[in-house]
mmCIF file with all atom_site columns, C-alpha atoms in Angstrom:
data_model
loop_
_atom_site.group_PDB
_atom_site.id
_atom_site.type_symbol
_atom_site.label_atom_id
_atom_site.label_alt_id
_atom_site.label_comp_id
_atom_site.label_asym_id
_atom_site.label_entity_id
_atom_site.label_seq_id
_atom_site.pdbx_PDB_ins_code
_atom_site.Cartn_x
_atom_site.Cartn_y
_atom_site.Cartn_z
_atom_site.occupancy
_atom_site.B_iso_or_equiv
_atom_site.pdbx_formal_charge
_atom_site.auth_seq_id
_atom_site.auth_comp_id
_atom_site.auth_asym_id
_atom_site.auth_atom_id
_atom_site.pdbx_PDB_model_num
ATOM 1   C CA . MET B 1 1   ? 0.000  0.000  0.000   1.00 0.00 ? 1   MET B CA 1
ATOM 2   C CA . GLU B 1 2   ? 2.891  2.379  0.755   1.00 0.00 ? 2   GLU B CA 1
ATOM 3   C CA . TYR B 1 3   ? 4.193  2.003  -2.800  1.00 0.00 ? 3   TYR B CA 1
ATOM 4   C CA . ILE B 1 4   ? 0.786  2.888  -4.258  1.00 0.00 ? 4   ILE B CA 1
ATOM 5   C CA . LEU B 1 5   ? 0.621  5.990  -2.033  1.00 0.00 ? 5   LEU B CA 1
ATOM 6   C CA . ILE B 1 6   ? 4.136  6.992  -3.150  1.00 0.00 ? 6   ILE B CA 1
ATOM 7   C CA . ILE B 1 7   ? 3.215  6.586  -6.832  1.00 0.00 ? 7   ILE B CA 1
ATOM 8   C CA . ILE B 1 8   ? -0.074 8.509  -6.601  1.00 0.00 ? 8   ILE B CA 1
ATOM 9   C CA . SER B 1 9   ? 1.551  11.244 -4.544  1.00 0.00 ? 9   SER B CA 1
ATOM 10  C CA . ALA B 1 10  ? 4.565  11.643 -6.851  1.00 0.00 ? 10  ALA B CA 1
ATOM 11  C CA . VAL B 1 11  ? 2.609  11.538 -10.132 1.00 0.00 ? 11  VAL B CA 1
ATOM 12  C CA . PHE B 1 12  ? -0.456 13.605 -9.261  1.00 0.00 ? 12  PHE B CA 1
ATOM 13  C CA . VAL B 1 13  ? -0.423 15.296 -5.857  1.00 0.00 ? 13  VAL B CA 1
ATOM 14  C CA . ASN B 1 14  ? 3.213  16.458 -5.654  1.00 0.00 ? 14  ASN B CA 1
ATOM 15  C CA . ASN B 1 15  ? 3.939  16.560 -9.384  1.00 0.00 ? 15  ASN B CA 1
ATOM 16  C CA . ILE B 1 16  ? 7.571  17.613 -9.789  1.00 0.00 ? 16  ILE B CA 1
ATOM 17  C CA . LEU B 1 17  ? 6.717  20.134 -12.535 1.00 0.00 ? 17  LEU B CA 1
ATOM 18  C CA . LEU B 1 18  ? 3.293  21.469 -11.686 1.00 0.00 ? 18  LEU B CA 1
ATOM 19  C CA . SER B 1 19  ? 3.393  21.423 -7.874  1.00 0.00 ? 19  SER B CA 1
ATOM 20  C CA . GLN B 1 20  ? 7.084  21.696 -7.028  1.00 0.00 ? 20  GLN B CA 1
ATOM 21  C CA . PHE B 1 21  ? 8.070  23.794 -10.098 1.00 0.00 ? 21  PHE B CA 1
ATOM 22  C CA . LEU B 1 22  ? 11.301 21.862 -10.723 1.00 0.00 ? 22  LEU B CA 1
ATOM 23  C CA . GLY B 1 23  ? 12.433 21.243 -14.304 1.00 0.00 ? 23  GLY B CA 1
ATOM 24  C CA . ILE B 1 24  ? 10.639 24.187 -15.905 1.00 0.00 ? 24  ILE B CA 1
ATOM 25  C CA . CYS B 1 25  ? 13.339 24.756 -18.583 1.00 0.00 ? 25  CYS B CA 1
ATOM 26  C CA . PRO B 1 26  ? 12.673 21.510 -20.510 1.00 0.00 ? 26  PRO B CA 1
ATOM 27  C CA . PHE B 1 27  ? 8.958  21.862 -19.727 1.00 0.00 ? 27  PHE B CA 1
ATOM 28  C CA . LEU B 1 28  ? 8.810  25.051 -21.781 1.00 0.00 ? 28  LEU B CA 1
ATOM 29  C CA . GLY B 1 29  ? 11.647 24.294 -24.216 1.00 0.00 ? 29  GLY B CA 1
ATOM 30  C CA . VAL B 1 30  ? 10.965 20.719 -25.363 1.00 0.00 ? 30  VAL B CA 1
ATOM 31  C CA . SER B 1 31  ? 7.174  20.761 -25.267 1.00 0.00 ? 31  SER B CA 1
ATOM 32  C CA . LYS B 1 32  ? 6.464  22.006 -28.787 1.00 0.00 ? 32  LYS B CA 1
ATOM 33  C CA . LYS B 1 33  ? 5.986  18.478 -30.187 1.00 0.00 ? 33  LYS B CA 1
ATOM 34  C CA . VAL B 1 34  ? 4.570  15.413 -28.449 1.00 0.00 ? 34  VAL B CA 1
ATOM 35  C CA . SER B 1 35  ? 7.236  13.104 -29.929 1.00 0.00 ? 35  SER B CA 1
ATOM 36  C CA . THR B 1 36  ? 10.052 15.247 -28.546 1.00 0.00 ? 36  THR B CA 1
ATOM 37  C CA . ALA B 1 37  ? 8.302  15.531 -25.170 1.00 0.00 ? 37  ALA B CA 1
ATOM 38  C CA . VAL B 1 38  ? 7.927  11.737 -24.942 1.00 0.00 ? 38  VAL B CA 1
ATOM 39  C CA . GLY B 1 39  ? 11.617 11.253 -25.828 1.00 0.00 ? 39  GLY B CA 1
ATOM 40  C CA . MET B 1 40  ? 12.679 13.803 -23.234 1.00 0.00 ? 40  MET B CA 1
ATOM 41  C CA . SER B 1 41  ? 10.423 12.133 -20.659 1.00 0.00 ? 41  SER B CA 1
ATOM 42  C CA . ALA B 1 42  ? 12.033 8.754  -21.309 1.00 0.00 ? 42  ALA B CA 1
ATOM 43  C CA . ALA B 1 43  ? 15.536 10.223 -21.004 1.00 0.00 ? 43  ALA B CA 1
ATOM 44  C CA . VAL B 1 44  ? 14.640 12.048 -17.772 1.00 0.00 ? 44  VAL B CA 1
ATOM 45  C CA . ALA B 1 45  ? 12.964 8.909  -16.378 1.00 0.00 ? 45  ALA B CA 1
ATOM 46  C CA . PHE B 1 46  ? 16.073 6.821  -16.986 1.00 0.00 ? 46  PHE B CA 1
ATOM 47  C CA . VAL B 1 47  ? 18.433 9.434  -15.554 1.00 0.00 ? 47  VAL B CA 1
ATOM 48  C CA . MET B 1 48  ? 16.165 10.205 -12.583 1.00 0.00 ? 48  MET B CA 1
ATOM 49  C CA . GLY B 1 49  ? 15.698 6.543  -11.637 1.00 0.00 ? 49  GLY B CA 1
ATOM 50  C CA . MET B 1 50  ? 19.373 5.634  -12.005 1.00 0.00 ? 50  MET B CA 1
ATOM 51  C CA . ALA B 1 51  ? 20.583 8.840  -10.342 1.00 0.00 ? 51  ALA B CA 1
ATOM 52  C CA . THR B 1 52  ? 18.335 8.335  -7.322  1.00 0.00 ? 52  THR B CA 1
ATOM 53  C CA . CYS B 1 53  ? 19.501 4.746  -6.909  1.00 0.00 ? 53  CYS B CA 1
ATOM 54  C CA . VAL B 1 54  ? 23.207 5.656  -7.185  1.00 0.00 ? 54  VAL B CA 1
ATOM 55  C CA . THR B 1 55  ? 22.963 8.799  -5.036  1.00 0.00 ? 55  THR B CA 1
ATOM 56  C CA . TYR B 1 56  ? 21.008 6.939  -2.329  1.00 0.00 ? 56  TYR B CA 1
ATOM 57  C CA . LEU B 1 57  ? 23.775 4.340  -2.111  1.00 0.00 ? 57  LEU B CA 1
ATOM 58  C CA . LEU B 1 58  ? 26.473 7.020  -2.309  1.00 0.00 ? 58  LEU B CA 1
ATOM 59  C CA . GLN B 1 59  ? 24.875 9.013  0.502   1.00 0.00 ? 59  GLN B CA 1
ATOM 60  C CA . ASN B 1 60  ? 24.219 6.109  2.865   1.00 0.00 ? 60  ASN B CA 1
ATOM 61  C CA . TYR B 1 61  ? 27.349 4.026  2.254   1.00 0.00 ? 61  TYR B CA 1
ATOM 62  C CA . LEU B 1 62  ? 30.035 6.626  1.549   1.00 0.00 ? 62  LEU B CA 1
ATOM 63  C CA . LEU B 1 63  ? 29.177 10.209 2.482   1.00 0.00 ? 63  LEU B CA 1
ATOM 64  C CA . VAL B 1 64  ? 27.459 9.524  5.828   1.00 0.00 ? 64  VAL B CA 1
ATOM 65  C CA . PRO B 1 65  ? 29.927 6.881  7.149   1.00 0.00 ? 65  PRO B CA 1
ATOM 66  C CA . LEU B 1 66  ? 32.903 9.106  6.232   1.00 0.00 ? 66  LEU B CA 1
ATOM 67  C CA . GLU B 1 67  ? 31.072 12.173 7.607   1.00 0.00 ? 67  GLU B CA 1
ATOM 68  C CA . ILE B 1 68  ? 31.536 14.133 4.373   1.00 0.00 ? 68  ILE B CA 1
ATOM 69  C CA . GLU B 1 69  ? 27.901 14.998 3.736   1.00 0.00 ? 69  GLU B CA 1
ATOM 70  C CA . PHE B 1 70  ? 28.996 18.502 2.726   1.00 0.00 ? 70  PHE B CA 1
ATOM 71  C CA . LEU B 1 71  ? 30.084 16.962 -0.617  1.00 0.00 ? 71  LEU B CA 1
ATOM 72  C CA . GLN B 1 72  ? 26.533 15.794 -1.273  1.00 0.00 ? 72  GLN B CA 1
ATOM 73  C CA . THR B 1 73  ? 25.523 18.309 -3.942  1.00 0.00 ? 73  THR B CA 1
ATOM 74  C CA . VAL B 1 74  ? 28.819 18.140 -5.844  1.00 0.00 ? 74  VAL B CA 1
ATOM 75  C CA . SER B 1 75  ? 28.900 14.340 -5.845  1.00 0.00 ? 75  SER B CA 1
ATOM 76  C CA . PHE B 1 76  ? 25.238 14.116 -6.887  1.00 0.00 ? 76  PHE B CA 1
ATOM 77  C CA . ILE B 1 77  ? 25.843 16.482 -9.813  1.00 0.00 ? 77  ILE B CA 1
ATOM 78  C CA . LEU B 1 78  ? 28.810 14.358 -10.928 1.00 0.00 ? 78  LEU B CA 1
ATOM 79  C CA . VAL B 1 79  ? 26.668 11.210 -10.834 1.00 0.00 ? 79  VAL B CA 1
ATOM 80  C CA . ILE B 1 80  ? 23.891 12.900 -12.828 1.00 0.00 ? 80  ILE B CA 1
ATOM 81  C CA . ALA B 1 81  ? 26.357 14.302 -15.390 1.00 0.00 ? 81  ALA B CA 1
ATOM 82  C CA . SER B 1 82  ? 27.863 10.834 -15.908 1.00 0.00 ? 82  SER B CA 1
ATOM 83  C CA . LEU B 1 83  ? 24.439 9.271  -16.418 1.00 0.00 ? 83  LEU B CA 1
ATOM 84  C CA . VAL B 1 84  ? 23.436 11.984 -18.896 1.00 0.00 ? 84  VAL B CA 1
ATOM 85  C CA . GLN B 1 85  ? 26.601 11.311 -20.915 1.00 0.00 ? 85  GLN B CA 1
ATOM 86  C CA . MET B 1 86  ? 25.643 7.628  -20.987 1.00 0.00 ? 86  MET B CA 1
ATOM 87  C CA . VAL B 1 87  ? 22.092 8.458  -22.172 1.00 0.00 ? 87  VAL B CA 1
ATOM 88  C CA . GLU B 1 88  ? 23.510 10.793 -24.831 1.00 0.00 ? 88  GLU B CA 1
ATOM 89  C CA . ILE B 1 89  ? 25.798 8.068  -26.215 1.00 0.00 ? 89  ILE B CA 1
ATOM 90  C CA . ILE B 1 90  ? 22.975 5.492  -26.214 1.00 0.00 ? 90  ILE B CA 1
ATOM 91  C CA . LEU B 1 91  ? 20.500 7.857  -27.934 1.00 0.00 ? 91  LEU B CA 1
ATOM 92  C CA . LYS B 1 92  ? 23.066 8.824  -30.561 1.00 0.00 ? 92  LYS B CA 1
ATOM 93  C CA . LYS B 1 93  ? 23.428 5.159  -31.546 1.00 0.00 ? 93  LYS B CA 1
ATOM 94  C CA . ILE B 1 94  ? 19.832 3.950  -31.108 1.00 0.00 ? 94  ILE B CA 1
ATOM 95  C CA . SER B 1 95  ? 17.769 6.964  -32.251 1.00 0.00 ? 95  SER B CA 1
ATOM 96  C CA . PRO B 1 96  ? 19.732 9.686  -34.071 1.00 0.00 ? 96  PRO B CA 1
ATOM 97  C CA . SER B 1 97  ? 16.479 11.486 -34.995 1.00 0.00 ? 97  SER B CA 1
ATOM 98  C CA . LEU B 1 98  ? 15.433 11.782 -31.341 1.00 0.00 ? 98  LEU B CA 1
ATOM 99  C CA . TYR B 1 99  ? 18.981 12.797 -30.441 1.00 0.00 ? 99  TYR B CA 1
ATOM 100 C CA . GLN B 1 100 ? 18.778 15.619 -33.027 1.00 0.00 ? 100 GLN B CA 1
ATOM 101 C CA . ALA B 1 101 ? 15.264 16.612 -31.918 1.00 0.00 ? 101 ALA B CA 1
ATOM 102 C CA . LEU B 1 102 ? 16.300 16.935 -28.260 1.00 0.00 ? 102 LEU B CA 1
ATOM 103 C CA . GLY B 1 103 ? 19.310 19.016 -29.311 1.00 0.00 ? 103 GLY B CA 1
ATOM 104 C CA . ILE B 1 104 ? 20.668 21.231 -26.549 1.00 0.00 ? 104 ILE B CA 1
ATOM 105 C CA . PHE B 1 105 ? 18.089 20.020 -24.031 1.00 0.00 ? 105 PHE B CA 1
ATOM 106 C CA . LEU B 1 106 ? 19.666 16.580 -23.677 1.00 0.00 ? 106 LEU B CA 1
ATOM 107 C CA . PRO B 1 107 ? 22.880 17.897 -22.082 1.00 0.00 ? 107 PRO B CA 1
ATOM 108 C CA . LEU B 1 108 ? 20.692 20.236 -20.027 1.00 0.00 ? 108 LEU B CA 1
ATOM 109 C CA . ILE B 1 109 ? 19.315 17.196 -18.147 1.00 0.00 ? 109 ILE B CA 1
ATOM 110 C CA . THR B 1 110 ? 22.624 17.467 -16.271 1.00 0.00 ? 110 THR B CA 1
ATOM 111 C CA . THR B 1 111 ? 21.456 20.737 -14.778 1.00 0.00 ? 111 THR B CA 1
ATOM 112 C CA . ASN B 1 112 ? 17.756 19.801 -14.680 1.00 0.00 ? 112 ASN B CA 1
ATOM 113 C CA . CYS B 1 113 ? 16.782 20.704 -11.152 1.00 0.00 ? 113 CYS B CA 1
ATOM 114 C CA . ALA B 1 114 ? 14.036 18.051 -11.205 1.00 0.00 ? 114 ALA B CA 1
ATOM 115 C CA . VAL B 1 115 ? 16.623 15.243 -11.351 1.00 0.00 ? 115 VAL B CA 1
ATOM 116 C CA . LEU B 1 116 ? 18.801 16.768 -8.641  1.00 0.00 ? 116 LEU B CA 1
ATOM 117 C CA . GLY B 1 117 ? 15.739 17.773 -6.621  1.00 0.00 ? 117 GLY B CA 1
ATOM 118 C CA . VAL B 1 118 ? 14.354 14.228 -6.492  1.00 0.00 ? 118 VAL B CA 1
ATOM 119 C CA . ALA B 1 119 ? 17.759 12.809 -5.516  1.00 0.00 ? 119 ALA B CA 1
ATOM 120 C CA . LEU B 1 120 ? 18.080 15.388 -2.732  1.00 0.00 ? 120 LEU B CA 1
ATOM 121 C CA . MET B 1 121 ? 14.485 14.903 -1.522  1.00 0.00 ? 121 MET B CA 1
ATOM 122 C CA . VAL B 1 122 ? 15.089 11.178 -1.142  1.00 0.00 ? 122 VAL B CA 1
ATOM 123 C CA . VAL B 1 123 ? 18.297 11.447 0.895   1.00 0.00 ? 123 VAL B CA 1
ATOM 124 C CA . GLN B 1 124 ? 17.120 14.408 2.960   1.00 0.00 ? 124 GLN B CA 1
ATOM 125 C CA . LYS B 1 125 ? 13.881 12.585 3.823   1.00 0.00 ? 125 LYS B CA 1
ATOM 126 C CA . GLN B 1 126 ? 11.711 15.466 2.640   1.00 0.00 ? 126 GLN B CA 1
ATOM 127 C CA . PHE B 1 127 ? 9.125  13.235 1.036   1.00 0.00 ? 127 PHE B CA 1
ATOM 128 C CA . SER B 1 128 ? 5.751  12.993 2.736   1.00 0.00 ? 128 SER B CA 1
ATOM 129 C CA . PHE B 1 129 ? 2.606  11.042 2.052   1.00 0.00 ? 129 PHE B CA 1
ATOM 130 C CA . GLY B 1 130 ? -0.373 10.264 4.230   1.00 0.00 ? 130 GLY B CA 1
ATOM 131 C CA . GLY B 1 131 ? 0.158  13.527 6.134   1.00 0.00 ? 131 GLY B CA 1
ATOM 132 C CA . ALA B 1 132 ? 3.547  12.618 7.640   1.00 0.00 ? 132 ALA B CA 1
ATOM 133 C CA . ALA B 1 133 ? 7.182  12.661 6.557   1.00 0.00 ? 133 ALA B CA 1
ATOM 134 C CA . HIS B 1 134 ? 8.692  9.250  5.912   1.00 0.00 ? 134 HIS B CA 1
ATOM 135 C CA . MET B 1 135 ? 12.213 7.919  5.671   1.00 0.00 ? 135 MET B CA 1
ATOM 136 C CA . LEU B 1 136 ? 12.427 5.968  2.422   1.00 0.00 ? 136 LEU B CA 1
ATOM 137 C CA . ASN B 1 137 ? 14.393 2.773  1.856   1.00 0.00 ? 137 ASN B CA 1
ATOM 138 C CA . LEU B 1 138 ? 16.161 2.079  -1.460  1.00 0.00 ? 138 LEU B CA 1
ATOM 139 C CA . GLY B 1 139 ? 13.133 0.408  -3.061  1.00 0.00 ? 139 GLY B CA 1
ATOM 140 C CA . GLN B 1 140 ? 10.781 3.194  -2.052  1.00 0.00 ? 140 GLN B CA 1
ATOM 141 C CA . SER B 1 141 ? 13.331 5.778  -3.213  1.00 0.00 ? 141 SER B CA 1
ATOM 142 C CA . VAL B 1 142 ? 13.562 4.256  -6.685  1.00 0.00 ? 142 VAL B CA 1
ATOM 143 C CA . VAL B 1 143 ? 9.744  3.962  -6.894  1.00 0.00 ? 143 VAL B CA 1
ATOM 144 C CA . PHE B 1 144 ? 9.457  7.622  -5.850  1.00 0.00 ? 144 PHE B CA 1
ATOM 145 C CA . ALA B 1 145 ? 12.024 8.652  -8.491  1.00 0.00 ? 145 ALA B CA 1
ATOM 146 C CA . VAL B 1 146 ? 10.374 6.660  -11.278 1.00 0.00 ? 146 VAL B CA 1
ATOM 147 C CA . ALA B 1 147 ? 6.916  7.914  -10.251 1.00 0.00 ? 147 ALA B CA 1
ATOM 148 C CA . SER B 1 148 ? 8.247  11.495 -10.230 1.00 0.00 ? 148 SER B CA 1
ATOM 149 C CA . ALA B 1 149 ? 9.642  10.886 -13.726 1.00 0.00 ? 149 ALA B CA 1
ATOM 150 C CA . ILE B 1 150 ? 6.259  9.531  -14.830 1.00 0.00 ? 150 ILE B CA 1
ATOM 151 C CA . GLY B 1 151 ? 4.636  12.670 -13.406 1.00 0.00 ? 151 GLY B CA 1
ATOM 152 C CA . PHE B 1 152 ? 7.200  14.772 -15.282 1.00 0.00 ? 152 PHE B CA 1
ATOM 153 C CA . GLY B 1 153 ? 6.448  12.833 -18.478 1.00 0.00 ? 153 GLY B CA 1
ATOM 154 C CA . LEU B 1 154 ? 2.697  13.108 -18.008 1.00 0.00 ? 154 LEU B CA 1
ATOM 155 C CA . ALA B 1 155 ? 2.850  16.869 -17.490 1.00 0.00 ? 155 ALA B CA 1
ATOM 156 C CA . ILE B 1 156 ? 5.241  17.589 -20.360 1.00 0.00 ? 156 ILE B CA 1
ATOM 157 C CA . THR B 1 157 ? 3.376  15.297 -22.800 1.00 0.00 ? 157 THR B CA 1
ATOM 158 C CA . LEU B 1 158 ? -0.035 16.792 -21.963 1.00 0.00 ? 158 LEU B CA 1
ATOM 159 C CA . PHE B 1 159 ? 1.467  20.253 -22.287 1.00 0.00 ? 159 PHE B CA 1
ATOM 160 C CA . ALA B 1 160 ? 3.030  19.374 -25.660 1.00 0.00 ? 160 ALA B CA 1
ATOM 161 C CA . GLY B 1 161 ? -0.313 18.056 -26.938 1.00 0.00 ? 161 GLY B CA 1
ATOM 162 C CA . ILE B 1 162 ? -2.049 21.269 -25.903 1.00 0.00 ? 162 ILE B CA 1
ATOM 163 C CA . ARG B 1 163 ? 0.697  23.378 -27.514 1.00 0.00 ? 163 ARG B CA 1
ATOM 164 C CA . GLU B 1 164 ? 0.390  21.434 -30.781 1.00 0.00 ? 164 GLU B CA 1
ATOM 165 C CA . GLN B 1 165 ? -3.352 22.101 -30.738 1.00 0.00 ? 165 GLN B CA 1
ATOM 166 C CA . LEU B 1 166 ? -2.751 25.792 -29.995 1.00 0.00 ? 166 LEU B CA 1
ATOM 167 C CA . GLU B 1 167 ? -0.637 26.053 -33.157 1.00 0.00 ? 167 GLU B CA 1
ATOM 168 C CA . LEU B 1 168 ? -3.782 25.209 -35.143 1.00 0.00 ? 168 LEU B CA 1
ATOM 169 C CA . SER B 1 169 ? -6.059 27.446 -33.074 1.00 0.00 ? 169 SER B CA 1
ATOM 170 C CA . LYS B 1 170 ? -6.823 31.116 -33.473 1.00 0.00 ? 170 LYS B CA 1
ATOM 171 C CA . VAL B 1 171 ? -4.936 32.728 -30.619 1.00 0.00 ? 171 VAL B CA 1
ATOM 172 C CA . PRO B 1 172 ? -4.885 36.527 -30.258 1.00 0.00 ? 172 PRO B CA 1
ATOM 173 C CA . LYS B 1 173 ? -1.608 37.914 -31.604 1.00 0.00 ? 173 LYS B CA 1
ATOM 174 C CA . VAL B 1 174 ? -0.546 39.282 -28.215 1.00 0.00 ? 174 VAL B CA 1
ATOM 175 C CA . PHE B 1 175 ? -0.822 35.797 -26.643 1.00 0.00 ? 175 PHE B CA 1
ATOM 176 C CA . LYS B 1 176 ? 0.940  33.790 -29.377 1.00 0.00 ? 176 LYS B CA 1
ATOM 177 C CA . GLY B 1 177 ? 3.948  31.700 -28.366 1.00 0.00 ? 177 GLY B CA 1
ATOM 178 C CA . VAL B 1 178 ? 5.263  31.833 -24.819 1.00 0.00 ? 178 VAL B CA 1
ATOM 179 C CA . PRO B 1 179 ? 2.442  33.908 -23.216 1.00 0.00 ? 179 PRO B CA 1
ATOM 180 C CA . ILE B 1 180 ? -0.277 31.378 -24.086 1.00 0.00 ? 180 ILE B CA 1
ATOM 181 C CA . ALA B 1 181 ? 2.076  28.547 -23.079 1.00 0.00 ? 181 ALA B CA 1
ATOM 182 C CA . LEU B 1 182 ? 2.533  30.093 -19.634 1.00 0.00 ? 182 LEU B CA 1
ATOM 183 C CA . ILE B 1 183 ? -1.228 30.583 -19.255 1.00 0.00 ? 183 ILE B CA 1
ATOM 184 C CA . VAL B 1 184 ? -1.829 26.930 -20.174 1.00 0.00 ? 184 VAL B CA 1
ATOM 185 C CA . ALA B 1 185 ? 0.902  25.821 -17.730 1.00 0.00 ? 185 ALA B CA 1
ATOM 186 C CA . GLY B 1 186 ? -0.807 27.798 -14.961 1.00 0.00 ? 186 GLY B CA 1
ATOM 187 C CA . ILE B 1 187 ? -4.186 26.245 -15.743 1.00 0.00 ? 187 ILE B CA 1
ATOM 188 C CA . MET B 1 188 ? -2.587 22.769 -15.768 1.00 0.00 ? 188 MET B CA 1
ATOM 189 C CA . ALA B 1 189 ? -0.972 23.464 -12.377 1.00 0.00 ? 189 ALA B CA 1
ATOM 190 C CA . MET B 1 190 ? -4.374 24.498 -10.984 1.00 0.00 ? 190 MET B CA 1
ATOM 191 C CA . ALA B 1 191 ? -5.930 21.338 -12.434 1.00 0.00 ? 191 ALA B CA 1
ATOM 192 C CA . PHE B 1 192 ? -3.276 19.178 -10.736 1.00 0.00 ? 192 PHE B CA 1
ATOM 193 C CA . MET B 1 193 ? -3.968 21.021 -7.459  1.00 0.00 ? 193 MET B CA 1
ATOM 194 C CA . GLY B 1 194 ? -7.339 19.299 -7.566  1.00 0.00 ? 194 GLY B CA 1
ATOM 195 C CA . PHE B 1 195 ? -5.559 16.048 -6.668  1.00 0.00 ? 195 PHE B CA 1
ATOM 196 C CA . SER B 1 196 ? -4.324 17.448 -3.342  1.00 0.00 ? 196 SER B CA 1
ATOM 197 C CA . GLY B 1 197 ? -5.990 15.743 -0.431  1.00 0.00 ? 197 GLY B CA 1
ATOM 198 C CA . ILE B 1 198 ? -6.121 12.328 -2.148  1.00 0.00 ? 198 ILE B CA 1
ATOM 199 C CA . VAL B 1 199 ? -3.062 11.109 -0.270  1.00 0.00 ? 199 VAL B CA 1
#
């Protein structure tokens, strides 16, 4: 039951993009086409899941025992950067078209605050569900990270679909482009607020 609560909370209630406002750069930059948004979501999901697993182990079995927790942020960024390089190499070989479509935003996963934010939330025990803060074990941490990535993917894909539809719609000239995108993002965030209180 705890795992179900973690998934529902991470995907809907505490959505990393629409409730916590982490990872806004790719949310606005890569959401012009659904295909690109789905590819970015998959890349972020892989990096977020792997990074959380590695950083959890790094924190609990190296940084804490050696009492060098002050290196937490630097070491986490190094782990994330290494994983992004791995994803970049894999995408270049498997799907060159997706690699080209993601362009500059793929290396920007390294500095995507959503990935670092989830890794930090897990080790700093700042995740709460059921009205109380909980200390997560490795399994729960990975489930939380993957669920957060699914929430990220859901938000960015829905947003991309709406933006594609807006390209075909008659939007007043003053609202074309980024202004209407920001209005839609705000409405989506309010819609996701409707899930608060479920968990």
